[in-house]
Coordinates of C-alpha atoms in Angstrom, one line a residue:
X1 CA 0.1 0.0 -0.2
X2 CA 1.3 3.5 -0.7
X3 CA 1.6 6.5 1.4
X4 CA 3.1 9.7 1.4
X5 CA 4.1 10.6 4.9
X6 CA 4.7 9.1 7.8
X7 CA 1.4 9.8 9.5
X8 CA -0.5 9.0 6.3
X9 CA 1.1 5.6 6.4
X10 CA 0.0 5.4 10.4
X11 CA -3.8 6.1 9.1
X12 CA -3.6 3.7 6.6
X13 CA -2.4 1.2 9.5
X14 CA 0.9 0.6 7.7
X15 CA 4.2 -0.2 9.8
X16 CA 6.9 1.8 8.0
X17 CA 10.8 0.9 8.6
X18 CA 11.3 4.4 10.4
X19 CA 8.6 3.4 13.0
X20 CA 10.2 0.2 13.4
X21 CA 13.7 1.4 14.1
X22 CA 11.9 4.0 16.4
X23 CA 10.0 1.6 18.6
X24 CA 13.3 -0.5 19.2
X25 CA 14.6 2.4 20.2
X26 CA 12.3 3.5 22.9
X27 CA 11.1 -0.2 23.7
X28 CA 7.4 0.9 22.9
X29 CA 5.3 -1.5 20.8
X30 CA 5.3 -0.3 17.6
X31 CA 1.4 -0.4 17.5
X32 CA 1.2 2.2 19.8
X33 CA 3.9 4.2 18.2
X34 CA 2.0 3.9 15.1
X35 CA -1.7 5.2 17.3
X36 CA 0.7 8.0 18.3
X37 CA 2.0 9.0 14.8
X38 CA -1.7 8.9 13.3
X39 CA -3.2 11.1 16.0
X40 CA 0.1 13.5 15.8
X41 CA 1.1 13.2 19.6
X42 CA 4.5 11.8 17.7
X43 CA 6.1 13.0 14.8
X44 CA 9.0 10.7 13.0
X45 CA 10.7 13.5 10.9
X46 CA 12.1 11.6 8.0
X47 CA 12.4 13.2 4.4
X48 CA 12.2 10.7 1.5
X49 CA 15.5 12.5 0.2
X50 CA 17.6 11.9 3.4
X51 CA 19.3 8.4 3.0
X52 CA 21.5 8.6 5.7
X53 CA 19.2 9.2 8.6
X54 CA 18.8 7.1 11.7
X55 CA 15.3 8.3 12.3
X56 CA 13.9 9.5 15.6
X57 CA 10.8 9.8 17.2
X58 CA 9.7 13.1 19.0
X59 CA 6.7 13.1 21.3
X60 CA 4.4 11.5 23.9
X61 CA 6.3 8.9 25.5
X62 CA 9.4 9.2 23.6
X63 CA 12.9 10.0 25.4
X64 CA 13.4 14.0 25.2
X65 CA 15.5 14.6 22.3
X66 CA 18.0 17.7 21.8
X67 CA 18.9 19.7 19.2
X68 CA 22.3 21.5 17.7
X69 CA 22.2 24.6 15.8
X70 CA 25.3 25.0 13.3
X71 CA 25.6 26.9 10.1
X72 CA 27.5 29.5 8.3
X73 CA 26.7 33.2 8.7
X74 CA 28.4 36.3 6.7
X75 CA 30.8 37.0 9.7
X76 CA 31.7 33.4 10.0
X77 CA 31.5 31.7 6.6
X78 CA 33.8 28.7 7.0
X79 CA 32.2 25.8 5.7
X80 CA 34.6 23.4 6.9
X81 CA 35.1 24.5 10.5
X82 CA 31.6 24.0 10.5
X83 CA 32.1 20.7 9.0
X84 CA 34.3 20.0 12.2
X85 CA 31.5 20.9 14.7
X86 CA 28.9 18.6 12.9
X87 CA 31.5 15.4 13.0
X88 CA 31.6 16.5 16.9
X89 CA 28.1 16.9 17.4
X90 CA 26.9 13.4 15.8
X91 CA 30.1 11.9 17.9
X92 CA 28.0 13.3 20.7
X93 CA 24.9 11.5 19.5
X94 CA 22.9 14.5 19.3
X95 CA 19.6 13.3 17.9
X96 CA 19.1 16.7 15.5
X97 CA 21.2 19.6 13.9
X98 CA 19.4 22.5 12.6
X99 CA 21.3 24.0 9.9
X100 CA 20.7 27.8 10.4
X101 CA 23.0 29.6 7.7
X102 CA 22.2 33.1 6.3
X103 CA 25.1 33.6 4.1
X104 CA 27.7 32.0 1.7
X105 CA 27.8 28.7 0.2
X106 CA 24.4 27.6 2.1
X107 CA 23.4 24.9 0.0
X108 CA 26.9 23.3 -0.3
X109 CA 26.8 23.2 3.3
X110 CA 23.3 21.6 3.8
X111 CA 23.7 19.2 1.2
X112 CA 27.0 18.1 2.6
X113 CA 25.4 17.9 6.2
X114 CA 22.0 16.0 4.8
X115 CA 24.5 13.8 3.0
X116 CA 27.0 12.2 6.2
X117 CA 24.4 12.7 9.1
X118 CA 22.5 9.9 10.7
X119 CA 20.7 12.7 13.0
X120 CA 17.5 14.5 12.1
X121 CA 18.3 17.6 9.9
X122 CA 16.2 20.8 10.4
X123 CA 16.5 24.6 8.5
X124 CA 14.9 27.6 8.7
X125 CA 14.4 28.4 4.6
X126 CA 13.8 32.2 5.7
X127 CA 17.3 32.7 6.7
X128 CA 18.4 31.4 3.2
X129 CA 16.3 33.7 1.1
X130 CA 17.8 36.8 1.3
X131 CA 21.2 35.2 0.4
X132 CA 19.6 32.5 -2.2
X133 CA 17.9 35.4 -4.4
X134 CA 20.5 38.1 -3.7
X135 CA 17.5 40.6 -3.0
X136 CA 16.5 42.8 -0.2
X137 CA 14.3 41.6 2.1
X138 CA 11.4 43.6 1.1
X139 CA 11.6 42.5 -2.8
X140 CA 11.4 38.8 -2.5
X141 CA 7.9 37.9 -3.2
X142 CA 6.0 34.9 -1.4
X143 CA 6.3 32.4 -4.4
X144 CA 9.7 33.1 -3.7
X145 CA 10.0 32.0 0.0
X146 CA 7.9 28.9 -0.7
X147 CA 10.4 28.1 -3.5
X148 CA 13.1 27.9 -1.2
X149 CA 11.2 25.8 1.3
X150 CA 11.2 23.3 -1.9
X151 CA 14.6 23.5 -2.1
X152 CA 15.2 22.5 1.3
X153 CA 13.0 19.9 0.9
X154 CA 14.8 18.5 -2.3
X155 CA 18.0 18.4 -0.7
X156 CA 16.7 16.5 2.3
X157 CA 15.4 18.5 5.5
X158 CA 13.5 16.7 7.9
X159 CA 11.9 19.2 9.4
X160 CA 11.8 23.0 8.6
X161 CA 11.1 26.2 11.2
X162 CA 8.2 28.5 9.3
X163 CA 6.8 31.2 11.4
X164 CA 3.2 30.9 10.1
X165 CA 1.6 31.8 12.8
X166 CA 2.3 36.0 12.8
X167 CA -0.2 36.7 10.6
X168 CA -1.5 39.8 10.2
X169 CA -4.1 39.1 13.3
X170 CA -1.1 38.3 15.5
X171 CA 0.9 41.0 14.2
X172 CA -1.8 43.7 15.6
X173 CA -2.0 42.0 18.8
X174 CA 1.8 42.6 19.2
X175 CA 1.4 46.1 18.0
X176 CA -1.3 46.9 20.8
X177 CA 0.6 45.1 23.7
X178 CA 3.9 46.7 24.1
X179 CA 6.6 44.3 24.5
X180 CA 10.4 45.0 26.4
X181 CA 12.3 42.9 23.9
X182 CA 9.5 43.5 20.9
X183 CA 10.3 40.5 18.5
X184 CA 13.4 38.2 19.3
X185 CA 12.9 35.6 16.8
X186 CA 15.2 36.0 13.8
X187 CA 13.0 34.4 11.4
X188 CA 9.8 35.9 12.9
X189 CA 11.3 39.4 13.1
X190 CA 12.6 39.2 9.1
X191 CA 8.7 37.9 8.3
X192 CA 7.3 40.8 10.7
X193 CA 9.3 43.3 8.4
X194 CA 8.6 42.1 5.3
X195 CA 4.7 42.3 6.1
X196 CA 5.4 46.0 7.2
X197 CA 7.2 47.1 4.5
X198 CA 5.1 45.1 1.7
X199 CA 1.4 45.5 3.5
X200 CA 1.0 42.0 2.5
X201 CA -0.2 39.1 4.5
X202 CA 2.4 36.4 5.7
X203 CA 3.1 34.2 2.9
X204 CA 3.6 31.2 4.9
X205 CA 0.0 31.9 6.5
X206 CA -1.9 33.3 3.3
X207 CA -0.5 30.3 1.3
X208 CA -0.5 27.5 3.8
X209 CA -2.0 24.9 1.9
X210 CA 0.8 25.0 -1.2
X211 CA 3.3 24.9 2.1
X212 CA 1.3 21.8 2.9
X213 CA 1.8 20.4 -0.6
X214 CA 5.7 20.8 -0.7
X215 CA 5.9 19.0 3.2
X216 CA 3.5 16.7 2.2
X217 CA 5.7 15.4 -1.3
X218 CA 8.7 15.3 1.1
X219 CA 7.5 14.1 3.9
X220 CA 8.6 17.1 5.8
X221 CA 7.6 17.7 9.3
X222 CA 6.5 21.4 9.8
X223 CA 8.4 22.6 13.1
X224 CA 5.7 25.5 13.5
X225 CA 7.9 28.5 14.9
X226 CA 7.1 31.1 17.6
X227 CA 7.9 34.2 15.9
X228 CA 6.4 36.0 19.2
X229 CA 8.6 34.0 21.9
X230 CA 9.5 35.9 24.7
X231 CA 13.1 37.1 24.5
X232 CA 13.3 38.7 28.2
X233 CA 11.3 37.0 31.5
X234 CA 9.4 40.1 31.4
X235 CA 7.4 39.3 27.7
X236 CA 6.9 35.9 28.8
X237 CA 3.1 34.2 28.7
X238 CA 1.8 37.8 27.3
X239 CA -0.8 38.3 25.0
X240 CA 1.9 38.0 21.7
X241 CA 2.9 34.8 22.7
X242 CA -0.4 33.2 23.3
X243 CA -2.3 34.6 20.5
X244 CA 0.3 33.6 18.2
X245 CA 0.5 30.0 20.0
X246 CA -3.9 29.8 19.3
X247 CA -2.8 30.3 15.6
X248 CA -0.2 27.5 15.5
X249 CA -3.0 25.3 17.1
X250 CA -5.3 25.9 14.1
X251 CA -2.4 25.5 11.5
X252 CA -1.8 22.3 13.2
X253 CA -4.8 20.8 12.6
X254 CA -5.1 21.6 9.0
X255 CA -1.7 19.7 8.5
X256 CA -2.7 16.6 10.2
X257 CA -5.8 16.5 7.8
X258 CA -3.0 16.6 5.0
X259 CA -0.7 14.0 7.1
X260 CA 1.7 16.5 7.4
X261 CA 3.7 16.0 10.4
X262 CA 3.8 18.9 13.1
X263 CA 6.4 20.2 15.8
X264 CA 5.2 23.3 18.0
X265 CA 7.9 25.7 19.0
X266 CA 8.0 27.3 22.5
X267 CA 10.2 30.1 24.5
X268 CA 12.2 31.3 25.0
X269 CA 13.2 33.4 28.0
X270 CA 11.0 32.7 31.3
X271 CA 10.8 32.6 35.0
X272 CA 10.6 28.9 36.2
X273 CA 7.3 28.9 38.1
X274 CA 5.8 29.7 34.2
X275 CA 7.3 26.6 32.5
X276 CA 4.8 23.9 33.6
X277 CA 2.0 26.1 32.7
X278 CA 3.1 26.9 29.5
X279 CA 3.9 23.2 28.4
X280 CA 0.2 22.5 29.4
X281 CA -0.9 25.6 27.5
X282 CA 0.7 24.3 24.4
X283 CA -0.6 20.7 24.8
X284 CA -4.1 22.2 25.2
X285 CA -4.0 24.7 22.2
X286 CA -2.0 22.5 19.5
X287 CA -3.8 19.1 20.4
X288 CA -1.2 17.3 21.9
X289 CA 1.5 18.2 19.1
X290 CA 5.2 17.5 20.4
X291 CA 6.7 20.3 22.2
X292 CA 10.1 21.8 21.2
X293 CA 11.5 24.9 23.2
X294 CA 14.6 27.1 23.2
X295 CA 15.7 26.6 26.9
X296 CA 13.8 28.4 28.4
X297 CA 16.5 30.6 29.6
X298 CA 15.1 31.2 33.2
X299 CA 17.0 34.6 34.2
X300 CA 18.2 37.4 31.6
X301 CA 21.5 38.2 33.6
X302 CA 23.9 35.4 32.7
X303 CA 25.8 36.0 29.4
X304 CA 28.4 33.6 28.8
X305 CA 26.3 31.0 31.1
X306 CA 23.2 30.8 29.2
X307 CA 23.8 27.0 28.8
X308 CA 23.2 26.6 32.5
X309 CA 20.3 29.0 32.7
X310 CA 18.8 27.0 29.7
X311 CA 19.6 24.0 31.3
X312 CA 17.7 24.8 34.3
X313 CA 14.8 25.4 32.1
X314 CA 15.2 22.8 29.8
X315 CA 15.0 20.1 32.6
X316 CA 12.0 21.5 34.1
X317 CA 10.0 22.2 30.6
X318 CA 10.9 18.1 30.0
X319 CA 9.8 17.1 33.1
X320 CA 6.7 19.3 32.6
X321 CA 5.8 17.0 29.2
X322 CA 8.1 19.1 26.5
X323 CA 9.6 16.5 23.9
X324 CA 12.4 18.5 22.0
X325 CA 15.0 20.7 23.5
X326 CA 17.2 22.9 21.4
X327 CA 20.8 23.5 23.0
X328 CA 22.1 26.8 24.0
X329 CA 25.4 27.6 24.7
X330 CA 27.8 29.6 26.4
X331 CA 28.1 31.9 23.6
X332 CA 24.1 32.7 23.2
X333 CA 23.5 36.2 22.3
X334 CA 27.4 37.0 22.0
X335 CA 28.6 35.4 18.9
X336 CA 28.5 32.6 16.5
X337 CA 29.5 29.3 18.7
X338 CA 33.1 27.8 18.8
X339 CA 33.4 23.8 18.9
X340 CA 34.0 23.8 22.8
X341 CA 31.0 26.4 23.1
X342 CA 29.2 23.5 21.1
X343 CA 30.2 20.9 23.1
X344 CA 29.3 22.5 26.3
X345 CA 25.9 23.2 25.1
X346 CA 25.4 19.9 24.3
X347 CA 26.5 18.4 27.2
X348 CA 24.1 21.1 29.2
X349 CA 21.1 20.0 27.2
X350 CA 21.7 15.9 27.4
X351 CA 21.6 16.8 31.3
X352 CA 18.4 18.9 31.0
X353 CA 16.8 16.0 28.5
X354 CA 17.9 13.3 30.9
X355 CA 16.7 15.0 33.9
X356 CA 13.7 15.5 32.4
X357 CA 13.0 12.1 31.0
X358 CA 13.6 10.9 34.9
X359 CA 10.9 13.4 36.0
X360 CA 8.4 12.0 33.3
X361 CA 9.3 8.3 34.1
X362 CA 10.0 7.2 30.9
X363 CA 10.6 3.6 30.9
X364 CA 14.0 3.0 31.7
X365 CA 15.5 6.2 31.9
X366 CA 16.9 5.9 35.2
X367 CA 18.7 2.4 34.8
X368 CA 22.0 4.1 34.0
X369 CA 21.8 6.3 37.2
X370 CA 21.2 3.2 39.5
X371 CA 24.3 1.6 37.6
X372 CA 26.2 4.9 38.4
X373 CA 25.4 5.0 42.0
X374 CA 26.5 1.2 42.1
X375 CA 29.7 2.1 40.6
X376 CA 29.9 5.2 42.7
X377 CA 29.3 2.7 45.9
X378 CA 31.8 0.1 44.7
X379 CA 34.4 2.7 43.9
X380 CA 34.5 1.8 40.3
X381 CA 36.0 4.6 38.8
X382 CA 36.3 3.2 35.4
X383 CA 32.6 2.3 35.6
X384 CA 31.6 5.6 36.5
X385 CA 33.5 7.0 33.7
X386 CA 32.2 4.8 31.1
X387 CA 28.6 5.5 32.2
X388 CA 29.1 9.5 32.4
X389 CA 27.0 11.4 30.1
X390 CA 30.5 12.9 28.9
X391 CA 33.5 10.6 30.0
X392 CA 36.2 12.9 29.3
X393 CA 35.8 15.8 32.0
X394 CA 35.5 13.4 34.9
X395 CA 38.6 11.4 33.8
X396 CA 40.4 14.7 33.3
X397 CA 39.8 15.6 36.9
X398 CA 40.4 12.4 38.3
X399 CA 43.9 12.1 36.4
X400 CA 45.2 15.4 37.5
X401 CA 44.8 14.8 41.2
X402 CA 45.2 11.4 42.3
X403 CA 44.9 10.3 45.8
X404 CA 47.1 8.5 47.7
X405 CA 44.7 5.8 48.2
X406 CA 42.9 4.6 45.3
X407 CA 39.7 3.9 46.7
X408 CA 39.3 7.8 47.6
X409 CA 39.9 11.1 46.1
X410 CA 41.8 13.9 46.8
X411 CA 38.6 15.8 48.5
X412 CA 38.3 13.2 51.4
X413 CA 41.0 10.7 51.3
X414 CA 40.7 8.0 54.0
X415 CA 37.6 9.8 55.4
X416 CA 35.2 9.1 52.1
X417 CA 32.2 7.9 53.1
X418 CA 31.9 5.3 50.3
X419 CA 35.3 3.7 51.6
X420 CA 34.6 3.9 54.9
X421 CA 31.1 2.5 55.0
X422 CA 32.3 -0.1 52.5
X423 CA 34.6 -1.2 55.4
X424 CA 32.2 -1.0 58.3
X425 CA 29.6 -2.8 56.3
X426 CA 32.2 -5.5 55.7
X427 CA 33.1 -5.9 59.5
X428 CA 36.9 -4.2 58.7
X429 CA 38.4 -1.6 60.5
X430 CA 38.4 2.0 58.9
X431 CA 41.8 3.0 59.7
X432 CA 41.8 6.8 58.9
X433 CA 45.3 7.5 60.6
X434 CA 46.8 4.3 60.3
X435 CA 47.9 2.1 57.3
X436 CA 45.4 -0.8 56.9
X437 CA 46.5 -3.8 58.1

């Protein structure tokens, strides 16, 4: 039986090879996974032209996935340097990479990325439009914007961020409700600027059916972007953000009618006490569609450390039901991330995702924590490093400051609680001041 997309297959009762892979990874019955894909509560982004893909599921009952942002810009347009980051991100087993390229040989970078990457590939076509056509923003036509989406589909993008929710009605709400940081989404600000400069409706909203034609053709998952995400904790959960979310919920139903999978993008900067409510709001207004969050960043005063502020928010969001975390690096708000910035961002996001999975009680999520605790109890340093979310740093720390006794560290020495409790439980003498007999 033929099918156009993963959702179309699920609705027809077909188990695709991608569903089989995801079900095995998640330890889930494939029939249950198929049901969730048909309902839209799980998405399996899998462009027909991404032949190196190792598919992942995003959504209800799945492990929380993480995304890494990479790409070339006008100030930093070294493709080879970005490819080094790509290979390291894949080595660190990130589930998704978003190509945010906005200048230079964007097509070459995107095609090379798709060719080698088993991870999901996402793009933001509007970033590419200005350079692709070599036109000023206001001179690009609605048709040209959509043709860029088609090109990204041809090249194998598994999901595309499209800011279709910032229509004229949502823009009017933004104008009537003053914000501290206005519109901080890069794609959202470009679309809002285009609408203001041309007087036209958002082309992705006005021609949403044509957008769905493209997505259905290549099986692109729509990542419905949050143009009005808060860029400061002051602006969180305001009228602009909620109005756009309502529009995204309506567009979600239209996409599902066409068997196009949907992910909803979310905040942004947000105080910790608002995060759980925002996850609930997205799930209600967008009918249980998978939720993809940037952070949330829980305080605005930590430039250089926003991988930490976002990991705090990401853990709370994931534990509350968010499905997909976009990493944030120490360079957020400051520069294009370096290789080391990227590594720090990945580790922070992985910690947040895993902590969220434990809170959500994803089956098997805490098994590795049990094994780590057992290794600590046994003072099995090699095993601890094998189980670590990133083994390089703890190994380096241990080797840089070796204790006199292997069954301790240089913090506690022979006063180590694990060492001494093991000896006492075995009926042995502790011998803190003397050598062991």
